[in-house]
Structure formats: C-alpha cells, structure tokens
Amino acid sequence: MEHVINANKITIGYGKDEPVITEVDMAIKPHEFVFITGKSGSGKSTILKSLYGELSPFSGSLNVCGVDIKNISTSNLNLLRRYLGIVFQDYRLINEWSVEKNVMLPLMIGGFSKGVSLKQAHKLLKHVNLLHKADKYPMELSGGEQQRVAMARALAHNPVMILADEPTGNLDEYSSELIWDLLKNARDHLGTTVVVVTHHIPPTLGIDYKHYFLESGVLYEVS
Amino acid sequence: MKSLKNHISVIIPLFVLLFSIQFTFSIKNIVEGYELKLIEEYSIVIVSQKPLEESVIKNKVAGVRSLTPISSKNILDRLKKDLSSQNLALLKVSLPNFYSVKLDRLPSEEELERITKNFKSINSITKVETFVKTHTKVYKMFHFIQVLSYMFAGLILIISVLLIFKQMKIWLLEHQERMSIMTLFGAPFWMKSIFLYKLGLIDSFISSLLVSLLFWYVPKRDDFVNFLHSLGVEVYSFEIFKDTLTLLGISVVFSLFIVTLVISKLNNR
C-alpha cells in the first residue's frame, strides 16, 4: 500500500450546504508522522472525523488503509476502526467504566482475552504514569490524566494508524513530552502512522514530519 | 453504587408490571371462586305437571348444570296435623313436581330472562321462580366488584408500562454515550448491546422472584386468610414453580423487547 491515506478533492461538512473543507487533497504514506495545523474552527477536527468515518465526504474520494470511506459498509467501517487508534479532543472515556477497562476497550473489541487485555492495559497505563489509578473512574481524574488515559487506550492495540485531536491540549509540559514520546515511539518501533491535529507543533520534537496547514477550508502542504 | 442504582431502576418498573399481572390473575381467580360460591348458593325453582328428565332440560335450556327433584314429603308432613290421611293421600297424588335448577354460572338479568322464557316454553312447566330480586342484587354487587378489581389491576398495569417507557428514555440517555464511543472503536453490535441485555435478564429474574415470593407469602398469612374468609372468598393459592416460571417468562420477553427497542433506537441515531 503506497498511501495509508489518500484524499482526492474531498469536500466535507455537516450539511450539504455547509461545507467546512473544500476540495482537499492529502496523501500520507505508512509510518509517516503528520501534523495538521490551523486556527480554531478551521476544520482540523472535521478532517480527522472523515478519516475515521464519522463524516463522509460529499464529493471526491477518500481512501483510508485501502478502504473507500465514501462507500464503506457498517461492518467494514467497524473493521477499519479496529486498526485505528483515536484520541479525541474531549477524551470520550466511558465514565461508568474504570480507567483500566477503558484502556482495555479496543483490545476486547479486537477479540483479545480479558487476561491479555488487562496485562496490556496495565503496561500502557504504566507508560502514561497512571497505573496507580487503574481502578479509578474517569470522573475521579483531572483533565490531563483523562487525556493520558485516552492516549493509552489509543495505543493499547498497536494500531496501524493513530489519529489524535489535540492530544496535548490540556496537558502540562511534563505530560505533553510523555505523550509526544509515546507517539514517536509508536511510529519508530511499531511502524504506526501518526496523524495529529494541533494548534502548534512542539519545537523540540526532533523528528521528521509532514505538515499540513488548514486555512479557510483549504489544506496546504507546508514544505 | 451506580450499578445497584442501574439495577433498581429496572427492577422497580418490572416488579410493578409483574405485580399488576399477578394481581390480575389472582383477582380473576378470586372472582371466579366467588362466582362459583354464589352459583352454588343460587338456584331456580320450577314446577312441572309431569316429571322432567335432566338431559331433556339441558338440551332445551342452555346453561343448566343440574336438575334436582324437590321432595314433596316436607310439605305433606307440615299438613299432617290439619288434614286427614285420606285427604293427604289425595293431595299427594295431585301435587305437581318441584325441581331445583342449578346453573353453570351466575347469569345476567338478560340471561335470566332468556332462561325463564325457555323453561316456560316447555308445556308441562307451570311456574318458574327465579327469585329475581335477590339474584339481581347479588349479581350487581358481584359485577361491581369484578369491574372495580379489573379497573384497579388495569390502572397498575398502565402505570407500570409508563414507568418502563420512562426508564427506557433514561436508558437511551445513559447508554447513548457509551455505545457511541464503542462504535467509534469498531465494536460489533452484540458487544455494544450485551450490557443492556444482561441487565434486562438479571433484573427480570430478580423482579419475578420478588413478585413470586410476595404472592406466595401473603396468602399464607393468617390475617389475610381470615379477612378473605370473612368476605366469603376462597384464598387463591400461588403455585410457586408454575407461576414463577410464567412471571419469569413474561418479564424476560418484556424486558428483552424493551432493550431491543432501546438498542435499535440508539443504532439509528
């Protein structure tokens, strides 16, 4: 597969008459680290939503992991999502579930046994320094801690691609560095493709990356 | 704590629903028992010039359970002092045949009129005494109790169904977020809905057990039995296995139906 994401003149929005993104082209190769930046409300999250199939493009073609998102069936969309690790801006943790159960979610969906899932969840929680809060509930954690749980959940099943929406938006410097290290690690050691939507790229990242900039619904590749 | 709250919020409406159903069954049984008692106490007296055959009467008059001859001996015994034995013998020969008629069930006024008319259509029958005044009073009282009890049971049933639907709306709100998050991670349908099905099944079991225990225990209480006996009503006995299984079946079907409805609504959102 040459491109893990291949968007060709896609227009996306929340209603036919309200396109947020117009005729966007994007090509992302496997193992690439990609940033999509832009002002608030420029449509960064909208692009990300189309990549995991929450929004379908009105026009153009969008291919993710070799699957046509525009004409995808529900069962195939479910299958595709099992290969993705998604970090949401609002974390989207299940409040009735403990932290460890939240992290176990993609593993259980992937068919792993409870024991294997729990072991992997603990490993990830250790990476994000939250193992001691494994049995707590999301509402008992701070915003930053919830963000780290969301990151652990996204990485738990070693996804083909991570789609992260402002993954360090609510974190302090220490936690932010931890998250960037985890993402770099996933790319370098597991070959995961990483797509991050953010306001700004950390200056001390120290890796090669691709940068798209979004303005007025148009996506520019920054060289 | 949250899990307990989740269960209680399902158990309560299910309990009320099952209670109303079992209450309706019990009332039906009590009312049927009461009707049997009334019908045992009620009989029509007919006077015929010729002896009557029960099978013939049953064919001609619908609703007749039995036809029993009333002996004229008592009447003649009372007249022994006032009449000579010769006159008594003459009277015995000329006396018509008296019969007591028992019916299948307590008839309405219209049914009673029809039965009387049918009896009178038989040539040999000269008199039909239905004790209509007593009958009408008893029948109206019985009908009133029956209607009142069914209305009460129906009202509870409506309230419990409304409670269940209210609970369904709460479920929709409570589980919408969890199911949408699971959908975003590619969870299959069964995995998203298994929690609600489990909840429905466990709570069906608990609520049917609670209702069964209640309906099994109450008729065993002396004060309750004495109260019903004072009303002339037989106590309805709860068959623990049969009735519990019936209640369990009803509650499982109902809760699975509601859960499926909730899940299909969530899936369409």
PDB file of C-alpha atoms in Angstrom, chain B:
ATOM      1  CA  MET B   1     -23.373   2.009  43.849  1.00  0.00           C
ATOM      2  CA  LYS B   2     -24.049   3.149  40.293  1.00  0.00           C
ATOM      3  CA  SER B   3     -24.519  -0.457  39.229  1.00  0.00           C
ATOM      4  CA  LEU B   4     -27.005  -1.043  42.068  1.00  0.00           C
ATOM      5  CA  LYS B   5     -28.897   2.106  41.034  1.00  0.00           C
ATOM      6  CA  ASN B   6     -28.943   0.837  37.442  1.00  0.00           C
ATOM      7  CA  HIS B   7     -30.470  -2.456  38.580  1.00  0.00           C
ATOM      8  CA  ILE B   8     -33.014  -0.911  40.942  1.00  0.00           C
ATOM      9  CA  SER B   9     -34.234   1.469  38.258  1.00  0.00           C
ATOM     10  CA  VAL B  10     -35.075  -1.547  36.071  1.00  0.00           C
ATOM     11  CA  ILE B  11     -36.282  -3.855  38.830  1.00  0.00           C
ATOM     12  CA  ILE B  12     -38.884  -1.394  40.176  1.00  0.00           C
ATOM     13  CA  PRO B  13     -40.898  -0.935  36.952  1.00  0.00           C
ATOM     14  CA  LEU B  14     -40.570  -4.651  36.151  1.00  0.00           C
ATOM     15  CA  PHE B  15     -41.748  -5.507  39.659  1.00  0.00           C
ATOM     16  CA  VAL B  16     -44.761  -3.190  39.310  1.00  0.00           C
ATOM     17  CA  LEU B  17     -45.567  -4.703  35.908  1.00  0.00           C
ATOM     18  CA  LEU B  18     -45.363  -8.291  37.177  1.00  0.00           C
ATOM     19  CA  PHE B  19     -47.233  -7.385  40.340  1.00  0.00           C
ATOM     20  CA  SER B  20     -50.100  -5.952  38.287  1.00  0.00           C
ATOM     21  CA  ILE B  21     -50.185  -9.050  36.064  1.00  0.00           C
ATOM     22  CA  GLN B  22     -50.126 -11.461  39.016  1.00  0.00           C
ATOM     23  CA  PHE B  23     -52.643  -9.283  40.830  1.00  0.00           C
ATOM     24  CA  THR B  24     -54.972  -9.511  37.810  1.00  0.00           C
ATOM     25  CA  PHE B  25     -54.543 -13.317  37.755  1.00  0.00           C
ATOM     26  CA  SER B  26     -55.265 -13.527  41.493  1.00  0.00           C
ATOM     27  CA  ILE B  27     -58.299 -11.254  41.235  1.00  0.00           C
ATOM     28  CA  LYS B  28     -59.560 -13.331  38.303  1.00  0.00           C
ATOM     29  CA  ASN B  29     -59.184 -16.497  40.387  1.00  0.00           C
ATOM     30  CA  ILE B  30     -60.781 -14.958  43.460  1.00  0.00           C
ATOM     31  CA  VAL B  31     -63.672 -13.572  41.409  1.00  0.00           C
ATOM     32  CA  GLU B  32     -64.160 -16.938  39.683  1.00  0.00           C
ATOM     33  CA  GLY B  33     -64.126 -18.655  43.079  1.00  0.00           C
ATOM     34  CA  TYR B  34     -66.616 -16.145  44.422  1.00  0.00           C
ATOM     35  CA  GLU B  35     -68.829 -16.657  41.379  1.00  0.00           C
ATOM     36  CA  LEU B  36     -68.745 -20.435  41.966  1.00  0.00           C
ATOM     37  CA  LYS B  37     -69.756 -19.879  45.578  1.00  0.00           C
ATOM     38  CA  LEU B  38     -72.606 -17.601  44.520  1.00  0.00           C
ATOM     39  CA  ILE B  39     -73.782 -20.028  41.880  1.00  0.00           C
ATOM     40  CA  GLU B  40     -73.743 -22.865  44.458  1.00  0.00           C
ATOM     41  CA  GLU B  41     -75.987 -20.796  46.683  1.00  0.00           C
ATOM     42  CA  TYR B  42     -78.318 -19.720  43.879  1.00  0.00           C
ATOM     43  CA  SER B  43     -80.978 -21.938  42.330  1.00  0.00           C
ATOM     44  CA  ILE B  44     -84.165 -21.611  40.305  1.00  0.00           C
ATOM     45  CA  VAL B  45     -87.264 -23.496  41.350  1.00  0.00           C
ATOM     46  CA  ILE B  46     -89.561 -24.849  38.653  1.00  0.00           C
ATOM     47  CA  VAL B  47     -92.951 -26.502  38.965  1.00  0.00           C
ATOM     48  CA  SER B  48     -94.000 -29.080  36.412  1.00  0.00           C
ATOM     49  CA  GLN B  49     -97.124 -31.111  35.922  1.00  0.00           C
ATOM     50  CA  LYS B  50     -95.108 -34.015  34.532  1.00  0.00           C
ATOM     51  CA  PRO B  51     -91.779 -35.471  35.702  1.00  0.00           C
ATOM     52  CA  LEU B  52     -88.823 -33.884  33.921  1.00  0.00           C
ATOM     53  CA  GLU B  53     -85.670 -35.518  32.516  1.00  0.00           C
ATOM     54  CA  GLU B  54     -82.409 -33.664  33.222  1.00  0.00           C
ATOM     55  CA  SER B  55     -80.964 -34.484  29.787  1.00  0.00           C
ATOM     56  CA  VAL B  56     -84.063 -33.133  28.049  1.00  0.00           C
ATOM     57  CA  ILE B  57     -83.995 -29.920  30.071  1.00  0.00           C
ATOM     58  CA  LYS B  58     -80.251 -29.468  29.425  1.00  0.00           C
ATOM     59  CA  ASN B  59     -80.907 -29.736  25.696  1.00  0.00           C
ATOM     60  CA  LYS B  60     -83.730 -27.224  25.736  1.00  0.00           C
ATOM     61  CA  VAL B  61     -82.314 -24.682  28.206  1.00  0.00           C
ATOM     62  CA  ALA B  62     -78.694 -23.654  27.807  1.00  0.00           C
ATOM     63  CA  GLY B  63     -76.712 -23.014  30.985  1.00  0.00           C
ATOM     64  CA  VAL B  64     -78.382 -25.663  33.168  1.00  0.00           C
ATOM     65  CA  ARG B  65     -75.896 -27.610  35.274  1.00  0.00           C
ATOM     66  CA  SER B  66     -78.251 -29.866  37.214  1.00  0.00           C
ATOM     67  CA  LEU B  67     -81.927 -30.586  37.785  1.00  0.00           C
ATOM     68  CA  THR B  68     -82.773 -31.974  41.240  1.00  0.00           C
ATOM     69  CA  PRO B  69     -86.299 -33.022  42.269  1.00  0.00           C
ATOM     70  CA  ILE B  70     -87.567 -31.381  45.478  1.00  0.00           C
ATOM     71  CA  SER B  71     -89.324 -33.896  47.645  1.00  0.00           C
ATOM     72  CA  SER B  72     -92.955 -33.050  48.486  1.00  0.00           C
ATOM     73  CA  LYS B  73     -92.636 -35.021  51.735  1.00  0.00           C
ATOM     74  CA  ASN B  74     -91.764 -31.908  53.795  1.00  0.00           C
ATOM     75  CA  ILE B  75     -94.872 -30.068  52.603  1.00  0.00           C
ATOM     76  CA  LEU B  76     -97.087 -33.034  53.339  1.00  0.00           C
ATOM     77  CA  ASP B  77     -95.525 -33.561  56.775  1.00  0.00           C
ATOM     78  CA  ARG B  78     -96.416 -29.987  57.751  1.00  0.00           C
ATOM     79  CA  LEU B  79    -100.028 -30.577  56.750  1.00  0.00           C
ATOM     80  CA  LYS B  80    -100.337 -33.881  58.661  1.00  0.00           C
ATOM     81  CA  LYS B  81    -101.965 -32.252  61.699  1.00  0.00           C
ATOM     82  CA  ASP B  82    -104.583 -30.299  59.716  1.00  0.00           C
ATOM     83  CA  LEU B  83    -105.583 -32.867  57.099  1.00  0.00           C
ATOM     84  CA  SER B  84    -106.887 -36.384  57.303  1.00  0.00           C
ATOM     85  CA  SER B  85    -104.743 -39.165  55.922  1.00  0.00           C
ATOM     86  CA  GLN B  86    -107.286 -39.696  53.125  1.00  0.00           C
ATOM     87  CA  ASN B  87    -107.105 -36.033  52.048  1.00  0.00           C
ATOM     88  CA  LEU B  88    -103.358 -36.141  52.410  1.00  0.00           C
ATOM     89  CA  ALA B  89    -103.177 -39.096  50.042  1.00  0.00           C
ATOM     90  CA  LEU B  90    -105.354 -37.251  47.524  1.00  0.00           C
ATOM     91  CA  LEU B  91    -103.158 -34.170  47.805  1.00  0.00           C
ATOM     92  CA  LYS B  92    -100.045 -36.246  47.320  1.00  0.00           C
ATOM     93  CA  VAL B  93    -101.380 -37.530  44.005  1.00  0.00           C
ATOM     94  CA  SER B  94    -102.435 -34.092  42.786  1.00  0.00           C
ATOM     95  CA  LEU B  95     -99.283 -32.221  43.839  1.00  0.00           C
ATOM     96  CA  PRO B  96     -97.084 -31.143  40.880  1.00  0.00           C
ATOM     97  CA  ASN B  97     -93.358 -31.932  40.606  1.00  0.00           C
ATOM     98  CA  PHE B  98     -90.932 -29.427  42.128  1.00  0.00           C
ATOM     99  CA  TYR B  99     -87.373 -29.089  40.876  1.00  0.00           C
ATOM    100  CA  SER B 100     -84.337 -27.119  41.910  1.00  0.00           C
ATOM    101  CA  VAL B 101     -82.216 -25.983  38.940  1.00  0.00           C
ATOM    102  CA  LYS B 102     -78.524 -25.134  39.307  1.00  0.00           C
ATOM    103  CA  LEU B 103     -76.833 -23.091  36.590  1.00  0.00           C
ATOM    104  CA  ASP B 104     -73.334 -23.202  35.089  1.00  0.00           C
ATOM    105  CA  ARG B 105     -72.578 -19.622  36.061  1.00  0.00           C
ATOM    106  CA  LEU B 106     -74.210 -16.588  37.558  1.00  0.00           C
ATOM    107  CA  PRO B 107     -76.420 -15.228  34.761  1.00  0.00           C
ATOM    108  CA  SER B 108     -77.005 -11.584  33.940  1.00  0.00           C
ATOM    109  CA  GLU B 109     -80.565 -10.208  34.095  1.00  0.00           C
ATOM    110  CA  GLU B 110     -80.965 -10.693  30.331  1.00  0.00           C
ATOM    111  CA  GLU B 111     -79.688 -14.261  30.532  1.00  0.00           C
ATOM    112  CA  LEU B 112     -82.039 -14.981  33.408  1.00  0.00           C
ATOM    113  CA  GLU B 113     -84.971 -13.662  31.368  1.00  0.00           C
ATOM    114  CA  ARG B 114     -83.967 -15.896  28.468  1.00  0.00           C
ATOM    115  CA  ILE B 115     -83.647 -18.935  30.751  1.00  0.00           C
ATOM    116  CA  THR B 116     -87.094 -18.259  32.273  1.00  0.00           C
ATOM    117  CA  LYS B 117     -88.601 -17.910  28.790  1.00  0.00           C
ATOM    118  CA  ASN B 118     -87.014 -21.194  27.688  1.00  0.00           C
ATOM    119  CA  PHE B 119     -88.391 -23.006  30.747  1.00  0.00           C
ATOM    120  CA  LYS B 120     -91.850 -21.597  30.155  1.00  0.00           C
ATOM    121  CA  SER B 121     -91.756 -22.797  26.570  1.00  0.00           C
ATOM    122  CA  ILE B 122     -91.862 -26.365  27.910  1.00  0.00           C
ATOM    123  CA  ASN B 123     -95.572 -27.265  28.131  1.00  0.00           C
ATOM    124  CA  SER B 124     -95.582 -29.177  31.409  1.00  0.00           C
ATOM    125  CA  ILE B 125     -93.806 -26.369  33.342  1.00  0.00           C
ATOM    126  CA  THR B 126     -96.377 -24.157  35.028  1.00  0.00           C
ATOM    127  CA  LYS B 127     -94.219 -21.984  37.234  1.00  0.00           C
ATOM    128  CA  VAL B 128     -90.623 -20.723  37.188  1.00  0.00           C
ATOM    129  CA  GLU B 129     -89.360 -18.942  40.303  1.00  0.00           C
ATOM    130  CA  THR B 130     -86.023 -17.195  39.756  1.00  0.00           C
ATOM    131  CA  PHE B 131     -86.003 -15.094  42.955  1.00  0.00           C
ATOM    132  CA  VAL B 132     -85.134 -12.258  40.596  1.00  0.00           C
ATOM    133  CA  LYS B 133     -84.850  -9.529  43.249  1.00  0.00           C
ATOM    134  CA  THR B 134     -82.260 -11.416  45.295  1.00  0.00           C
ATOM    135  CA  HIS B 135     -80.474 -12.515  42.170  1.00  0.00           C
ATOM    136  CA  THR B 136     -80.241  -9.013  40.687  1.00  0.00           C
ATOM    137  CA  LYS B 137     -78.887  -7.574  43.929  1.00  0.00           C
ATOM    138  CA  VAL B 138     -76.222 -10.262  44.226  1.00  0.00           C
ATOM    139  CA  TYR B 139     -75.372 -10.142  40.520  1.00  0.00           C
ATOM    140  CA  LYS B 140     -74.960  -6.358  40.502  1.00  0.00           C
ATOM    141  CA  MET B 141     -72.762  -6.480  43.597  1.00  0.00           C
ATOM    142  CA  PHE B 142     -70.662  -9.234  42.061  1.00  0.00           C
ATOM    143  CA  HIS B 143     -70.382  -7.368  38.744  1.00  0.00           C
ATOM    144  CA  PHE B 144     -69.392  -4.185  40.574  1.00  0.00           C
ATOM    145  CA  ILE B 145     -66.588  -5.962  42.475  1.00  0.00           C
ATOM    146  CA  GLN B 146     -65.391  -7.578  39.248  1.00  0.00           C
ATOM    147  CA  VAL B 147     -65.291  -4.315  37.292  1.00  0.00           C
ATOM    148  CA  LEU B 148     -63.669  -2.466  40.184  1.00  0.00           C
ATOM    149  CA  SER B 149     -60.917  -5.045  40.593  1.00  0.00           C
ATOM    150  CA  TYR B 150     -60.154  -5.215  36.860  1.00  0.00           C
ATOM    151  CA  MET B 151     -60.065  -1.420  36.707  1.00  0.00           C
ATOM    152  CA  PHE B 152     -57.606  -1.356  39.585  1.00  0.00           C
ATOM    153  CA  ALA B 153     -55.403  -4.034  38.018  1.00  0.00           C
ATOM    154  CA  GLY B 154     -55.589  -2.276  34.646  1.00  0.00           C
ATOM    155  CA  LEU B 155     -54.567   1.000  36.234  1.00  0.00           C
ATOM    156  CA  ILE B 156     -51.498  -0.590  37.845  1.00  0.00           C
ATOM    157  CA  LEU B 157     -50.647  -2.206  34.512  1.00  0.00           C
ATOM    158  CA  ILE B 158     -50.810   1.143  32.701  1.00  0.00           C
ATOM    159  CA  ILE B 159     -48.665   2.805  35.376  1.00  0.00           C
ATOM    160  CA  SER B 160     -46.048   0.065  35.188  1.00  0.00           C
ATOM    161  CA  VAL B 161     -45.870   0.231  31.377  1.00  0.00           C
ATOM    162  CA  LEU B 162     -45.471   4.020  31.627  1.00  0.00           C
ATOM    163  CA  LEU B 163     -42.707   3.501  34.213  1.00  0.00           C
ATOM    164  CA  ILE B 164     -40.921   1.063  31.902  1.00  0.00           C
ATOM    165  CA  PHE B 165     -41.085   3.501  28.999  1.00  0.00           C
ATOM    166  CA  LYS B 166     -39.828   6.292  31.251  1.00  0.00           C
ATOM    167  CA  GLN B 167     -36.954   4.003  32.215  1.00  0.00           C
ATOM    168  CA  MET B 168     -36.350   3.325  28.544  1.00  0.00           C
ATOM    169  CA  LYS B 169     -35.845   7.048  27.926  1.00  0.00           C
ATOM    170  CA  ILE B 170     -33.346   7.165  30.801  1.00  0.00           C
ATOM    171  CA  TRP B 171     -31.531   4.170  29.281  1.00  0.00           C
ATOM    172  CA  LEU B 172     -31.374   5.979  25.959  1.00  0.00           C
ATOM    173  CA  LEU B 173     -29.636   8.918  27.606  1.00  0.00           C
ATOM    174  CA  GLU B 174     -27.426   6.793  29.867  1.00  0.00           C
ATOM    175  CA  HIS B 175     -26.130   4.397  27.258  1.00  0.00           C
ATOM    176  CA  GLN B 176     -26.038   6.609  24.190  1.00  0.00           C
ATOM    177  CA  GLU B 177     -22.569   7.943  25.003  1.00  0.00           C
ATOM    178  CA  ARG B 178     -21.098   4.554  25.909  1.00  0.00           C
ATOM    179  CA  MET B 179     -22.458   2.951  22.760  1.00  0.00           C
ATOM    180  CA  SER B 180     -21.279   5.802  20.525  1.00  0.00           C
ATOM    181  CA  ILE B 181     -17.748   5.544  21.982  1.00  0.00           C
ATOM    182  CA  MET B 182     -17.757   1.792  21.436  1.00  0.00           C
ATOM    183  CA  THR B 183     -18.954   2.368  17.863  1.00  0.00           C
ATOM    184  CA  LEU B 184     -16.011   4.705  17.241  1.00  0.00           C
ATOM    185  CA  PHE B 185     -13.666   1.886  18.217  1.00  0.00           C
ATOM    186  CA  GLY B 186     -15.413  -0.554  15.891  1.00  0.00           C
ATOM    187  CA  ALA B 187     -17.350  -2.587  18.452  1.00  0.00           C
ATOM    188  CA  PRO B 188     -19.764  -5.096  16.881  1.00  0.00           C
ATOM    189  CA  PHE B 189     -23.489  -4.835  17.591  1.00  0.00           C
ATOM    190  CA  TRP B 190     -23.572  -7.659  20.146  1.00  0.00           C
ATOM    191  CA  MET B 191     -20.759  -6.165  22.196  1.00  0.00           C
ATOM    192  CA  LYS B 192     -22.446  -2.778  22.358  1.00  0.00           C
ATOM    193  CA  SER B 193     -25.757  -4.244  23.418  1.00  0.00           C
ATOM    194  CA  ILE B 194     -24.729  -7.151  25.644  1.00  0.00           C
ATOM    195  CA  PHE B 195     -24.630  -4.926  28.715  1.00  0.00           C
ATOM    196  CA  LEU B 196     -28.281  -3.929  28.329  1.00  0.00           C
ATOM    197  CA  TYR B 197     -29.403  -7.491  27.558  1.00  0.00           C
ATOM    198  CA  LYS B 198     -27.567  -8.762  30.652  1.00  0.00           C
ATOM    199  CA  LEU B 199     -29.149  -6.025  32.737  1.00  0.00           C
ATOM    200  CA  GLY B 200     -32.592  -6.914  31.364  1.00  0.00           C
ATOM    201  CA  LEU B 201     -32.183 -10.645  32.017  1.00  0.00           C
ATOM    202  CA  ILE B 202     -30.767 -10.338  35.540  1.00  0.00           C
ATOM    203  CA  ASP B 203     -33.401  -7.811  36.564  1.00  0.00           C
ATOM    204  CA  SER B 204     -36.196  -9.895  35.032  1.00  0.00           C
ATOM    205  CA  PHE B 205     -35.062 -12.797  37.173  1.00  0.00           C
ATOM    206  CA  ILE B 206     -34.845 -10.708  40.368  1.00  0.00           C
ATOM    207  CA  SER B 207     -38.190  -8.956  39.861  1.00  0.00           C
ATOM    208  CA  SER B 208     -40.090 -12.153  39.040  1.00  0.00           C
ATOM    209  CA  LEU B 209     -38.574 -13.813  42.103  1.00  0.00           C
ATOM    210  CA  LEU B 210     -39.616 -10.895  44.312  1.00  0.00           C
ATOM    211  CA  VAL B 211     -43.190 -10.889  42.993  1.00  0.00           C
ATOM    212  CA  SER B 212     -43.403 -14.683  43.358  1.00  0.00           C
ATOM    213  CA  LEU B 213     -42.202 -14.534  46.953  1.00  0.00           C
ATOM    214  CA  LEU B 214     -44.738 -11.830  47.733  1.00  0.00           C
ATOM    215  CA  PHE B 215     -47.677 -13.724  46.198  1.00  0.00           C
ATOM    216  CA  TRP B 216     -46.521 -16.960  47.791  1.00  0.00           C
ATOM    217  CA  TYR B 217     -46.090 -15.451  51.253  1.00  0.00           C
ATOM    218  CA  VAL B 218     -49.185 -13.209  51.560  1.00  0.00           C
ATOM    219  CA  PRO B 219     -51.818 -15.996  51.172  1.00  0.00           C
ATOM    220  CA  LYS B 220     -50.004 -17.869  53.945  1.00  0.00           C
ATOM    221  CA  ARG B 221     -50.613 -15.063  56.449  1.00  0.00           C
ATOM    222  CA  ASP B 222     -53.436 -15.807  58.882  1.00  0.00           C
ATOM    223  CA  ASP B 223     -54.781 -12.247  58.949  1.00  0.00           C
ATOM    224  CA  PHE B 224     -55.072 -12.209  55.150  1.00  0.00           C
ATOM    225  CA  VAL B 225     -56.754 -15.625  55.065  1.00  0.00           C
ATOM    226  CA  ASN B 226     -59.188 -14.619  57.839  1.00  0.00           C
ATOM    227  CA  PHE B 227     -60.017 -11.397  56.039  1.00  0.00           C
ATOM    228  CA  LEU B 228     -60.843 -13.223  52.788  1.00  0.00           C
ATOM    229  CA  HIS B 229     -62.846 -15.863  54.631  1.00  0.00           C
ATOM    230  CA  SER B 230     -64.854 -13.124  56.338  1.00  0.00           C
ATOM    231  CA  LEU B 231     -65.773 -11.926  52.852  1.00  0.00           C
ATOM    232  CA  GLY B 232     -66.757 -15.448  51.892  1.00  0.00           C
ATOM    233  CA  VAL B 233     -63.906 -15.661  49.423  1.00  0.00           C
ATOM    234  CA  GLU B 234     -61.546 -18.599  48.972  1.00  0.00           C
ATOM    235  CA  VAL B 235     -57.792 -17.851  49.098  1.00  0.00           C
ATOM    236  CA  TYR B 236     -56.068 -18.184  45.753  1.00  0.00           C
ATOM    237  CA  SER B 237     -53.080 -20.484  46.124  1.00  0.00           C
ATOM    238  CA  PHE B 238     -49.892 -19.435  44.331  1.00  0.00           C
ATOM    239  CA  GLU B 239     -48.156 -22.320  42.552  1.00  0.00           C
ATOM    240  CA  ILE B 240     -44.557 -21.452  43.227  1.00  0.00           C
ATOM    241  CA  PHE B 241     -42.919 -23.216  40.254  1.00  0.00           C
ATOM    242  CA  LYS B 242     -45.583 -22.805  37.580  1.00  0.00           C
ATOM    243  CA  ASP B 243     -46.499 -19.231  38.438  1.00  0.00           C
ATOM    244  CA  THR B 244     -42.866 -18.129  38.968  1.00  0.00           C
ATOM    245  CA  LEU B 245     -41.937 -19.551  35.573  1.00  0.00           C
ATOM    246  CA  THR B 246     -44.894 -17.761  33.975  1.00  0.00           C
ATOM    247  CA  LEU B 247     -43.855 -14.463  35.585  1.00  0.00           C
ATOM    248  CA  LEU B 248     -40.218 -15.026  34.589  1.00  0.00           C
ATOM    249  CA  GLY B 249     -41.264 -15.721  31.007  1.00  0.00           C
ATOM    250  CA  ILE B 250     -43.393 -12.583  30.845  1.00  0.00           C
ATOM    251  CA  SER B 251     -40.704 -10.369  32.362  1.00  0.00           C
ATOM    252  CA  VAL B 252     -37.902 -11.796  30.161  1.00  0.00           C
ATOM    253  CA  VAL B 253     -39.945 -11.306  26.983  1.00  0.00           C
ATOM    254  CA  PHE B 254     -40.988  -7.805  28.035  1.00  0.00           C
ATOM    255  CA  SER B 255     -37.515  -6.632  29.107  1.00  0.00           C
ATOM    256  CA  LEU B 256     -35.831  -8.109  26.008  1.00  0.00           C
ATOM    257  CA  PHE B 257     -38.415  -6.355  23.846  1.00  0.00           C
ATOM    258  CA  ILE B 258     -37.730  -3.023  25.580  1.00  0.00           C
ATOM    259  CA  VAL B 259     -33.931  -3.497  25.405  1.00  0.00           C
ATOM    260  CA  THR B 260     -34.145  -4.324  21.685  1.00  0.00           C
ATOM    261  CA  LEU B 261     -36.281  -1.228  21.155  1.00  0.00           C
ATOM    262  CA  VAL B 262     -33.732   0.940  23.010  1.00  0.00           C
ATOM    263  CA  ILE B 263     -30.786  -0.537  21.115  1.00  0.00           C
ATOM    264  CA  SER B 264     -32.417  -0.137  17.713  1.00  0.00           C
ATOM    265  CA  LYS B 265     -33.191   3.490  18.598  1.00  0.00           C
ATOM    266  CA  LEU B 266     -29.568   4.039  19.671  1.00  0.00           C
ATOM    267  CA  ASN B 267     -28.296   2.397  16.494  1.00  0.00           C
ATOM    268  CA  ASN B 268     -30.420   4.654  14.332  1.00  0.00           C
ATOM    269  CA  ARG B 269     -29.032   7.807  15.944  1.00  0.00           C
TER     270      ARG B 269
END
